[in-house]
C-alpha cells in the first residue's frame, strides 16, 4: 500500500473506527504514520513518540468535531 493509499484508507474509515484508532497506544502509530504520509514527517515522528502519552486527546477531539484528524496534518 502506498502512502497516498494509506491516507485514503484512513480518511474512508467510519467515524467509530477513527476514534478507536485514536485511543492511547494506537494513536501514535496510526495517526503518526498518517501525518508522515501527508508530508509532515517531523510532526509524524513526534506523534509516534508522544501520541500514546497525551496527543491522542487532541486527535479524539478533532475526529469527533470534524470527522477527521485536522491538527498538524
mmCIF file with all atom_site columns, N, CA, C and O in Angstrom, residues 10-59:
data_model
loop_
_atom_site.group_PDB
_atom_site.id
_atom_site.type_symbol
_atom_site.label_atom_id
_atom_site.label_alt_id
_atom_site.label_comp_id
_atom_site.label_asym_id
_atom_site.label_entity_id
_atom_site.label_seq_id
_atom_site.pdbx_PDB_ins_code
_atom_site.Cartn_x
_atom_site.Cartn_y
_atom_site.Cartn_z
_atom_site.occupancy
_atom_site.B_iso_or_equiv
_atom_site.pdbx_formal_charge
_atom_site.auth_seq_id
_atom_site.auth_comp_id
_atom_site.auth_asym_id
_atom_site.auth_atom_id
_atom_site.pdbx_PDB_model_num
ATOM 1   N N  . UNK A 1 10 ? -7.461  5.617  5.698  1.00 0.00 ? 10 UNK A N  1
ATOM 2   C CA . UNK A 1 10 ? -7.797  6.207  6.988  1.00 0.00 ? 10 UNK A CA 1
ATOM 3   C C  . UNK A 1 10 ? -8.953  7.193  6.840  1.00 0.00 ? 10 UNK A C  1
ATOM 4   O O  . UNK A 1 10 ? -9.890  7.194  7.640  1.00 0.00 ? 10 UNK A O  1
ATOM 5   N N  . UNK A 1 11 ? -8.908  8.034  5.801  1.00 0.00 ? 11 UNK A N  1
ATOM 6   C CA . UNK A 1 11 ? -9.979  9.004  5.587  1.00 0.00 ? 11 UNK A CA 1
ATOM 7   C C  . UNK A 1 11 ? -11.315 8.332  5.305  1.00 0.00 ? 11 UNK A C  1
ATOM 8   O O  . UNK A 1 11 ? -12.368 8.883  5.622  1.00 0.00 ? 11 UNK A O  1
ATOM 9   N N  . UNK A 1 12 ? -11.294 7.134  4.732  1.00 0.00 ? 12 UNK A N  1
ATOM 10  C CA . UNK A 1 12 ? -12.521 6.432  4.382  1.00 0.00 ? 12 UNK A CA 1
ATOM 11  C C  . UNK A 1 12 ? -13.121 5.585  5.492  1.00 0.00 ? 12 UNK A C  1
ATOM 12  O O  . UNK A 1 12 ? -14.205 5.024  5.320  1.00 0.00 ? 12 UNK A O  1
ATOM 13  N N  . UNK A 1 13 ? -12.442 5.481  6.617  1.00 0.00 ? 13 UNK A N  1
ATOM 14  C CA . UNK A 1 13 ? -12.959 4.664  7.722  1.00 0.00 ? 13 UNK A CA 1
ATOM 15  C C  . UNK A 1 13 ? -14.192 5.313  8.357  1.00 0.00 ? 13 UNK A C  1
ATOM 16  O O  . UNK A 1 13 ? -14.310 6.536  8.388  1.00 0.00 ? 13 UNK A O  1
ATOM 17  N N  . UNK A 1 14 ? -15.079 4.494  8.911  1.00 0.00 ? 14 UNK A N  1
ATOM 18  C CA . UNK A 1 14 ? -16.210 5.050  9.660  1.00 0.00 ? 14 UNK A CA 1
ATOM 19  C C  . UNK A 1 14 ? -15.718 5.798  10.899 1.00 0.00 ? 14 UNK A C  1
ATOM 20  O O  . UNK A 1 14 ? -14.645 5.511  11.434 1.00 0.00 ? 14 UNK A O  1
ATOM 21  N N  . UNK A 1 15 ? -16.508 6.746  11.358 1.00 0.00 ? 15 UNK A N  1
ATOM 22  C CA . UNK A 1 15 ? -16.139 7.595  12.491 1.00 0.00 ? 15 UNK A CA 1
ATOM 23  C C  . UNK A 1 15 ? -15.742 6.781  13.714 1.00 0.00 ? 15 UNK A C  1
ATOM 24  O O  . UNK A 1 15 ? -14.734 7.081  14.357 1.00 0.00 ? 15 UNK A O  1
ATOM 25  N N  . UNK A 1 16 ? -16.471 5.746  14.036 1.00 0.00 ? 16 UNK A N  1
ATOM 26  C CA . UNK A 1 16 ? -16.177 4.962  15.240 1.00 0.00 ? 16 UNK A CA 1
ATOM 27  C C  . UNK A 1 16 ? -14.796 4.313  15.144 1.00 0.00 ? 16 UNK A C  1
ATOM 28  O O  . UNK A 1 16 ? -14.060 4.255  16.134 1.00 0.00 ? 16 UNK A O  1
ATOM 29  N N  . UNK A 1 17 ? -14.408 3.843  13.959 1.00 0.00 ? 17 UNK A N  1
ATOM 30  C CA . UNK A 1 17 ? -13.081 3.243  13.812 1.00 0.00 ? 17 UNK A CA 1
ATOM 31  C C  . UNK A 1 17 ? -11.979 4.290  13.910 1.00 0.00 ? 17 UNK A C  1
ATOM 32  O O  . UNK A 1 17 ? -10.905 4.019  14.455 1.00 0.00 ? 17 UNK A O  1
ATOM 33  N N  . UNK A 1 18 ? -12.244 5.479  13.402 1.00 0.00 ? 18 UNK A N  1
ATOM 34  C CA . UNK A 1 18 ? -11.266 6.561  13.532 1.00 0.00 ? 18 UNK A CA 1
ATOM 35  C C  . UNK A 1 18 ? -11.043 6.902  14.999 1.00 0.00 ? 18 UNK A C  1
ATOM 36  O O  . UNK A 1 18 ? -9.912  7.143  15.424 1.00 0.00 ? 18 UNK A O  1
ATOM 37  N N  . UNK A 1 19 ? -12.116 6.917  15.782 1.00 0.00 ? 19 UNK A N  1
ATOM 38  C CA . UNK A 1 19 ? -12.000 7.201  17.216 1.00 0.00 ? 19 UNK A CA 1
ATOM 39  C C  . UNK A 1 19 ? -11.239 6.081  17.908 1.00 0.00 ? 19 UNK A C  1
ATOM 40  O O  . UNK A 1 19 ? -10.375 6.338  18.746 1.00 0.00 ? 19 UNK A O  1
ATOM 41  N N  . UNK A 1 20 ? -11.521 4.832  17.552 1.00 0.00 ? 20 UNK A N  1
ATOM 42  C CA . UNK A 1 20 ? -10.814 3.697  18.166 1.00 0.00 ? 20 UNK A CA 1
ATOM 43  C C  . UNK A 1 20 ? -9.321  3.781  17.864 1.00 0.00 ? 20 UNK A C  1
ATOM 44  O O  . UNK A 1 20 ? -8.484  3.534  18.742 1.00 0.00 ? 20 UNK A O  1
ATOM 45  N N  . UNK A 1 21 ? -8.968  4.140  16.634 1.00 0.00 ? 21 UNK A N  1
ATOM 46  C CA . UNK A 1 21 ? -7.548  4.260  16.276 1.00 0.00 ? 21 UNK A CA 1
ATOM 47  C C  . UNK A 1 21 ? -6.868  5.426  16.981 1.00 0.00 ? 21 UNK A C  1
ATOM 48  O O  . UNK A 1 21 ? -5.645  5.496  17.026 1.00 0.00 ? 21 UNK A O  1
ATOM 49  N N  . UNK A 1 22 ? -7.664  6.344  17.530 1.00 0.00 ? 22 UNK A N  1
ATOM 50  C CA . UNK A 1 22 ? -7.104  7.499  18.235 1.00 0.00 ? 22 UNK A CA 1
ATOM 51  C C  . UNK A 1 22 ? -6.924  7.236  19.735 1.00 0.00 ? 22 UNK A C  1
ATOM 52  O O  . UNK A 1 22 ? -6.469  8.119  20.455 1.00 0.00 ? 22 UNK A O  1
ATOM 53  N N  . UNK A 1 23 ? -7.249  6.052  20.188 1.00 0.00 ? 23 UNK A N  1
ATOM 54  C CA . UNK A 1 23 ? -7.070  5.726  21.607 1.00 0.00 ? 23 UNK A CA 1
ATOM 55  C C  . UNK A 1 23 ? -5.589  5.609  21.941 1.00 0.00 ? 23 UNK A C  1
ATOM 56  O O  . UNK A 1 23 ? -4.758  5.365  21.058 1.00 0.00 ? 23 UNK A O  1
ATOM 57  N N  . UNK A 1 24 ? -5.252  5.790  23.220 1.00 0.00 ? 24 UNK A N  1
ATOM 58  C CA . UNK A 1 24 ? -3.841  5.726  23.624 1.00 0.00 ? 24 UNK A CA 1
ATOM 59  C C  . UNK A 1 24 ? -3.181  4.434  23.148 1.00 0.00 ? 24 UNK A C  1
ATOM 60  O O  . UNK A 1 24 ? -3.749  3.366  23.221 1.00 0.00 ? 24 UNK A O  1
ATOM 61  N N  . UNK A 1 25 ? -1.970  4.554  22.676 1.00 0.00 ? 25 UNK A N  1
ATOM 62  C CA . UNK A 1 25 ? -1.226  3.408  22.173 1.00 0.00 ? 25 UNK A CA 1
ATOM 63  C C  . UNK A 1 25 ? -1.378  3.246  20.676 1.00 0.00 ? 25 UNK A C  1
ATOM 64  O O  . UNK A 1 25 ? -0.402  3.097  19.968 1.00 0.00 ? 25 UNK A O  1
ATOM 65  N N  . UNK A 1 26 ? -2.594  3.278  20.185 1.00 0.00 ? 26 UNK A N  1
ATOM 66  C CA . UNK A 1 26 ? -2.842  3.145  18.755 1.00 0.00 ? 26 UNK A CA 1
ATOM 67  C C  . UNK A 1 26 ? -2.641  4.461  18.029 1.00 0.00 ? 26 UNK A C  1
ATOM 68  O O  . UNK A 1 26 ? -2.186  4.494  16.884 1.00 0.00 ? 26 UNK A O  1
ATOM 69  N N  . UNK A 1 27 ? -2.986  5.553  18.669 1.00 0.00 ? 27 UNK A N  1
ATOM 70  C CA . UNK A 1 27 ? -2.944  6.872  18.030 1.00 0.00 ? 27 UNK A CA 1
ATOM 71  C C  . UNK A 1 27 ? -1.560  7.212  17.504 1.00 0.00 ? 27 UNK A C  1
ATOM 72  O O  . UNK A 1 27 ? -1.426  7.660  16.367 1.00 0.00 ? 27 UNK A O  1
ATOM 73  N N  . UNK A 1 28 ? -0.564  6.998  18.308 1.00 0.00 ? 28 UNK A N  1
ATOM 74  C CA . UNK A 1 28 ? 0.791   7.335  17.889 1.00 0.00 ? 28 UNK A CA 1
ATOM 75  C C  . UNK A 1 28 ? 1.205   6.597  16.630 1.00 0.00 ? 28 UNK A C  1
ATOM 76  O O  . UNK A 1 28 ? 1.826   7.169  15.744 1.00 0.00 ? 28 UNK A O  1
ATOM 77  N N  . UNK A 1 29 ? 0.821   5.344  16.531 1.00 0.00 ? 29 UNK A N  1
ATOM 78  C CA . UNK A 1 29 ? 1.194   4.546  15.373 1.00 0.00 ? 29 UNK A CA 1
ATOM 79  C C  . UNK A 1 29 ? 0.385   4.953  14.140 1.00 0.00 ? 29 UNK A C  1
ATOM 80  O O  . UNK A 1 29 ? 0.937   5.356  13.122 1.00 0.00 ? 29 UNK A O  1
ATOM 81  N N  . UNK A 1 30 ? -0.939  4.841  14.233 1.00 0.00 ? 30 UNK A N  1
ATOM 82  C CA . UNK A 1 30 ? -1.785  5.052  13.058 1.00 0.00 ? 30 UNK A CA 1
ATOM 83  C C  . UNK A 1 30 ? -1.799  6.496  12.576 1.00 0.00 ? 30 UNK A C  1
ATOM 84  O O  . UNK A 1 30 ? -1.663  6.756  11.384 1.00 0.00 ? 30 UNK A O  1
ATOM 85  N N  . UNK A 1 31 ? -1.962  7.435  13.492 1.00 0.00 ? 31 UNK A N  1
ATOM 86  C CA . UNK A 1 31 ? -2.040  8.830  13.067 1.00 0.00 ? 31 UNK A CA 1
ATOM 87  C C  . UNK A 1 31 ? -0.672  9.477  12.940 1.00 0.00 ? 31 UNK A C  1
ATOM 88  O O  . UNK A 1 31 ? -0.527  10.486 12.268 1.00 0.00 ? 31 UNK A O  1
ATOM 89  N N  . UNK A 1 32 ? 0.358   8.879  13.541 1.00 0.00 ? 32 UNK A N  1
ATOM 90  C CA . UNK A 1 32 ? 1.725   9.323  13.282 1.00 0.00 ? 32 UNK A CA 1
ATOM 91  C C  . UNK A 1 32 ? 2.117   8.995  11.848 1.00 0.00 ? 32 UNK A C  1
ATOM 92  O O  . UNK A 1 32 ? 2.639   9.844  11.117 1.00 0.00 ? 32 UNK A O  1
ATOM 93  N N  . UNK A 1 33 ? 1.828   7.770  11.422 1.00 0.00 ? 33 UNK A N  1
ATOM 94  C CA . UNK A 1 33 ? 2.092   7.368  10.044 1.00 0.00 ? 33 UNK A CA 1
ATOM 95  C C  . UNK A 1 33 ? 1.223   8.179  9.082  1.00 0.00 ? 33 UNK A C  1
ATOM 96  O O  . UNK A 1 33 ? 1.670   8.569  8.003  1.00 0.00 ? 33 UNK A O  1
ATOM 97  N N  . UNK A 1 34 ? -0.011  8.448  9.474  1.00 0.00 ? 34 UNK A N  1
ATOM 98  C CA . UNK A 1 34 ? -0.922  9.266  8.661  1.00 0.00 ? 34 UNK A CA 1
ATOM 99  C C  . UNK A 1 34 ? -0.308  10.636 8.388  1.00 0.00 ? 34 UNK A C  1
ATOM 100 O O  . UNK A 1 34 ? -0.317  11.117 7.259  1.00 0.00 ? 34 UNK A O  1
ATOM 101 N N  . UNK A 1 35 ? 0.240   11.254 9.415  1.00 0.00 ? 35 UNK A N  1
ATOM 102 C CA . UNK A 1 35 ? 0.865   12.568 9.250  1.00 0.00 ? 35 UNK A CA 1
ATOM 103 C C  . UNK A 1 35 ? 2.113   12.489 8.371  1.00 0.00 ? 35 UNK A C  1
ATOM 104 O O  . UNK A 1 35 ? 2.350   13.358 7.543  1.00 0.00 ? 35 UNK A O  1
ATOM 105 N N  . UNK A 1 36 ? 2.897   11.440 8.531  1.00 0.00 ? 36 UNK A N  1
ATOM 106 C CA . UNK A 1 36 ? 4.067   11.246 7.672  1.00 0.00 ? 36 UNK A CA 1
ATOM 107 C C  . UNK A 1 36 ? 3.612   11.090 6.223  1.00 0.00 ? 36 UNK A C  1
ATOM 108 O O  . UNK A 1 36 ? 4.201   11.673 5.316  1.00 0.00 ? 36 UNK A O  1
ATOM 109 N N  . UNK A 1 37 ? 2.555   10.322 5.996  1.00 0.00 ? 37 UNK A N  1
ATOM 110 C CA . UNK A 1 37 ? 2.038   10.101 4.649  1.00 0.00 ? 37 UNK A CA 1
ATOM 111 C C  . UNK A 1 37 ? 1.524   11.389 4.018  1.00 0.00 ? 37 UNK A C  1
ATOM 112 O O  . UNK A 1 37 ? 1.541   11.542 2.798  1.00 0.00 ? 37 UNK A O  1
ATOM 113 N N  . UNK A 1 38 ? 1.073   12.324 4.849  1.00 0.00 ? 38 UNK A N  1
ATOM 114 C CA . UNK A 1 38 ? 0.582   13.599 4.333  1.00 0.00 ? 38 UNK A CA 1
ATOM 115 C C  . UNK A 1 38 ? 1.715   14.616 4.163  1.00 0.00 ? 38 UNK A C  1
ATOM 116 O O  . UNK A 1 38 ? 1.465   15.759 3.812  1.00 0.00 ? 38 UNK A O  1
ATOM 117 N N  . UNK A 1 39 ? 2.963   14.189 4.410  1.00 0.00 ? 39 UNK A N  1
ATOM 118 C CA . UNK A 1 39 ? 4.107   15.057 4.177  1.00 0.00 ? 39 UNK A CA 1
ATOM 119 C C  . UNK A 1 39 ? 4.623   15.780 5.410  1.00 0.00 ? 39 UNK A C  1
ATOM 120 O O  . UNK A 1 39 ? 5.552   16.574 5.324  1.00 0.00 ? 39 UNK A O  1
ATOM 121 N N  . UNK A 1 40 ? 4.070   15.529 6.544  1.00 0.00 ? 40 UNK A N  1
ATOM 122 C CA . UNK A 1 40 ? 4.506   16.152 7.805  1.00 0.00 ? 40 UNK A CA 1
ATOM 123 C C  . UNK A 1 40 ? 5.393   15.191 8.568  1.00 0.00 ? 40 UNK A C  1
ATOM 124 O O  . UNK A 1 40 ? 5.010   14.648 9.606  1.00 0.00 ? 40 UNK A O  1
ATOM 125 N N  . UNK A 1 41 ? 6.596   14.968 8.070  1.00 0.00 ? 41 UNK A N  1
ATOM 126 C CA . UNK A 1 41 ? 7.478   13.932 8.604  1.00 0.00 ? 41 UNK A CA 1
ATOM 127 C C  . UNK A 1 41 ? 7.865   14.198 10.052 1.00 0.00 ? 41 UNK A C  1
ATOM 128 O O  . UNK A 1 41 ? 7.751   13.303 10.902 1.00 0.00 ? 41 UNK A O  1
ATOM 129 N N  . UNK A 1 42 ? 8.316   15.394 10.364 1.00 0.00 ? 42 UNK A N  1
ATOM 130 C CA . UNK A 1 42 ? 8.751   15.700 11.731 1.00 0.00 ? 42 UNK A CA 1
ATOM 131 C C  . UNK A 1 42 ? 7.581   15.597 12.705 1.00 0.00 ? 42 UNK A C  1
ATOM 132 O O  . UNK A 1 42 ? 7.705   14.994 13.776 1.00 0.00 ? 42 UNK A O  1
ATOM 133 N N  . UNK A 1 43 ? 6.436   16.166 12.329 1.00 0.00 ? 43 UNK A N  1
ATOM 134 C CA . UNK A 1 43 ? 5.251   16.081 13.184 1.00 0.00 ? 43 UNK A CA 1
ATOM 135 C C  . UNK A 1 43 ? 4.840   14.619 13.344 1.00 0.00 ? 43 UNK A C  1
ATOM 136 O O  . UNK A 1 43 ? 4.478   14.185 14.439 1.00 0.00 ? 43 UNK A O  1
ATOM 137 N N  . UNK A 1 44 ? 4.896   13.848 12.270 1.00 0.00 ? 44 UNK A N  1
ATOM 138 C CA . UNK A 1 44 ? 4.548   12.432 12.338 1.00 0.00 ? 44 UNK A CA 1
ATOM 139 C C  . UNK A 1 44 ? 5.435   11.656 13.284 1.00 0.00 ? 44 UNK A C  1
ATOM 140 O O  . UNK A 1 44 ? 4.961   10.835 14.070 1.00 0.00 ? 44 UNK A O  1
ATOM 141 N N  . UNK A 1 45 ? 6.731   11.915 13.227 1.00 0.00 ? 45 UNK A N  1
ATOM 142 C CA . UNK A 1 45 ? 7.664   11.229 14.129 1.00 0.00 ? 45 UNK A CA 1
ATOM 143 C C  . UNK A 1 45 ? 7.398   11.628 15.571 1.00 0.00 ? 45 UNK A C  1
ATOM 144 O O  . UNK A 1 45 ? 7.384   10.776 16.465 1.00 0.00 ? 45 UNK A O  1
ATOM 145 N N  . UNK A 1 46 ? 7.174   12.917 15.801 1.00 0.00 ? 46 UNK A N  1
ATOM 146 C CA . UNK A 1 46 ? 6.831   13.356 17.159 1.00 0.00 ? 46 UNK A CA 1
ATOM 147 C C  . UNK A 1 46 ? 5.534   12.710 17.632 1.00 0.00 ? 46 UNK A C  1
ATOM 148 O O  . UNK A 1 46 ? 5.406   12.340 18.800 1.00 0.00 ? 46 UNK A O  1
ATOM 149 N N  . UNK A 1 47 ? 4.571   12.575 16.720 1.00 0.00 ? 47 UNK A N  1
ATOM 150 C CA . UNK A 1 47 ? 3.285   11.975 17.089 1.00 0.00 ? 47 UNK A CA 1
ATOM 151 C C  . UNK A 1 47 ? 3.462   10.500 17.432 1.00 0.00 ? 47 UNK A C  1
ATOM 152 O O  . UNK A 1 47 ? 2.817   9.995  18.340 1.00 0.00 ? 47 UNK A O  1
ATOM 153 N N  . UNK A 1 48 ? 4.345   9.817  16.729 1.00 0.00 ? 48 UNK A N  1
ATOM 154 C CA . UNK A 1 48 ? 4.613   8.410  17.049 1.00 0.00 ? 48 UNK A CA 1
ATOM 155 C C  . UNK A 1 48 ? 5.214   8.301  18.443 1.00 0.00 ? 48 UNK A C  1
ATOM 156 O O  . UNK A 1 48 ? 4.859   7.416  19.220 1.00 0.00 ? 48 UNK A O  1
ATOM 157 N N  . UNK A 1 49 ? 6.096   9.224  18.785 1.00 0.00 ? 49 UNK A N  1
ATOM 158 C CA . UNK A 1 49 ? 6.773   9.178  20.089 1.00 0.00 ? 49 UNK A CA 1
ATOM 159 C C  . UNK A 1 49 ? 5.845   9.635  21.217 1.00 0.00 ? 49 UNK A C  1
ATOM 160 O O  . UNK A 1 49 ? 5.793   9.018  22.276 1.00 0.00 ? 49 UNK A O  1
ATOM 161 N N  . UNK A 1 50 ? 5.117   10.732 21.005 1.00 0.00 ? 50 UNK A N  1
ATOM 162 C CA . UNK A 1 50 ? 4.311   11.328 22.078 1.00 0.00 ? 50 UNK A CA 1
ATOM 163 C C  . UNK A 1 50 ? 2.807   11.040 21.986 1.00 0.00 ? 50 UNK A C  1
ATOM 164 O O  . UNK A 1 50 ? 2.060   11.374 22.893 1.00 0.00 ? 50 UNK A O  1
ATOM 165 N N  . UNK A 1 51 ? 2.384   10.436 20.895 1.00 0.00 ? 51 UNK A N  1
ATOM 166 C CA . UNK A 1 51 ? 0.954   10.204 20.686 1.00 0.00 ? 51 UNK A CA 1
ATOM 167 C C  . UNK A 1 51 ? 0.309   9.335  21.750 1.00 0.00 ? 51 UNK A C  1
ATOM 168 O O  . UNK A 1 51 ? -0.847  9.557  22.135 1.00 0.00 ? 51 UNK A O  1
ATOM 169 N N  . UNK A 1 52 ? 1.040   8.360  22.238 1.00 0.00 ? 52 UNK A N  1
ATOM 170 C CA . UNK A 1 52 ? 0.463   7.468  23.235 1.00 0.00 ? 52 UNK A CA 1
ATOM 171 C C  . UNK A 1 52 ? 0.277   8.153  24.589 1.00 0.00 ? 52 UNK A C  1
ATOM 172 O O  . UNK A 1 52 ? -0.538  7.735  25.397 1.00 0.00 ? 52 UNK A O  1
ATOM 173 N N  . UNK A 1 53 ? 1.037   9.199  24.848 1.00 0.00 ? 53 UNK A N  1
ATOM 174 C CA . UNK A 1 53 ? 1.026   9.839  26.162 1.00 0.00 ? 53 UNK A CA 1
ATOM 175 C C  . UNK A 1 53 ? -0.052  10.914 26.303 1.00 0.00 ? 53 UNK A C  1
ATOM 176 O O  . UNK A 1 53 ? -0.847  10.864 27.244 1.00 0.00 ? 53 UNK A O  1
ATOM 177 N N  . UNK A 1 54 ? -0.111  11.857 25.397 1.00 0.00 ? 54 UNK A N  1
ATOM 178 C CA . UNK A 1 54 ? -1.023  12.985 25.578 1.00 0.00 ? 54 UNK A CA 1
ATOM 179 C C  . UNK A 1 54 ? -1.690  13.436 24.287 1.00 0.00 ? 54 UNK A C  1
ATOM 180 O O  . UNK A 1 54 ? -2.821  13.886 24.284 1.00 0.00 ? 54 UNK A O  1
ATOM 181 N N  . UNK A 1 55 ? -1.006  13.307 23.164 1.00 0.00 ? 55 UNK A N  1
ATOM 182 C CA . UNK A 1 55 ? -1.513  13.860 21.915 1.00 0.00 ? 55 UNK A CA 1
ATOM 183 C C  . UNK A 1 55 ? -2.757  13.146 21.398 1.00 0.00 ? 55 UNK A C  1
ATOM 184 O O  . UNK A 1 55 ? -3.485  13.698 20.580 1.00 0.00 ? 55 UNK A O  1
ATOM 185 N N  . UNK A 1 56 ? -3.024  11.929 21.885 1.00 0.00 ? 56 UNK A N  1
ATOM 186 C CA . UNK A 1 56 ? -4.204  11.196 21.456 1.00 0.00 ? 56 UNK A CA 1
ATOM 187 C C  . UNK A 1 56 ? -5.483  11.950 21.798 1.00 0.00 ? 56 UNK A C  1
ATOM 188 O O  . UNK A 1 56 ? -6.478  11.861 21.078 1.00 0.00 ? 56 UNK A O  1
ATOM 189 N N  . UNK A 1 57 ? -5.460  12.729 22.869 1.00 0.00 ? 57 UNK A N  1
ATOM 190 C CA . UNK A 1 57 ? -6.640  13.509 23.276 1.00 0.00 ? 57 UNK A CA 1
ATOM 191 C C  . UNK A 1 57 ? -6.991  14.520 22.187 1.00 0.00 ? 57 UNK A C  1
ATOM 192 O O  . UNK A 1 57 ? -8.171  14.691 21.844 1.00 0.00 ? 57 UNK A O  1
ATOM 193 N N  . UNK A 1 58 ? -5.988  15.152 21.614 1.00 0.00 ? 58 UNK A N  1
ATOM 194 C CA . UNK A 1 58 ? -6.208  16.130 20.539 1.00 0.00 ? 58 UNK A CA 1
ATOM 195 C C  . UNK A 1 58 ? -6.854  15.451 19.343 1.00 0.00 ? 58 UNK A C  1
ATOM 196 O O  . UNK A 1 58 ? -7.803  15.978 18.755 1.00 0.00 ? 58 UNK A O  1
ATOM 197 N N  . UNK A 1 59 ? -6.364  14.271 18.975 1.00 0.00 ? 59 UNK A N  1
ATOM 198 C CA . UNK A 1 59 ? -6.923  13.568 17.822 1.00 0.00 ? 59 UNK A CA 1
ATOM 199 C C  . UNK A 1 59 ? -8.366  13.150 18.069 1.00 0.00 ? 59 UNK A C  1
ATOM 200 O O  . UNK A 1 59 ? -9.214  13.294 17.182 1.00 0.00 ? 59 UNK A O  1
#
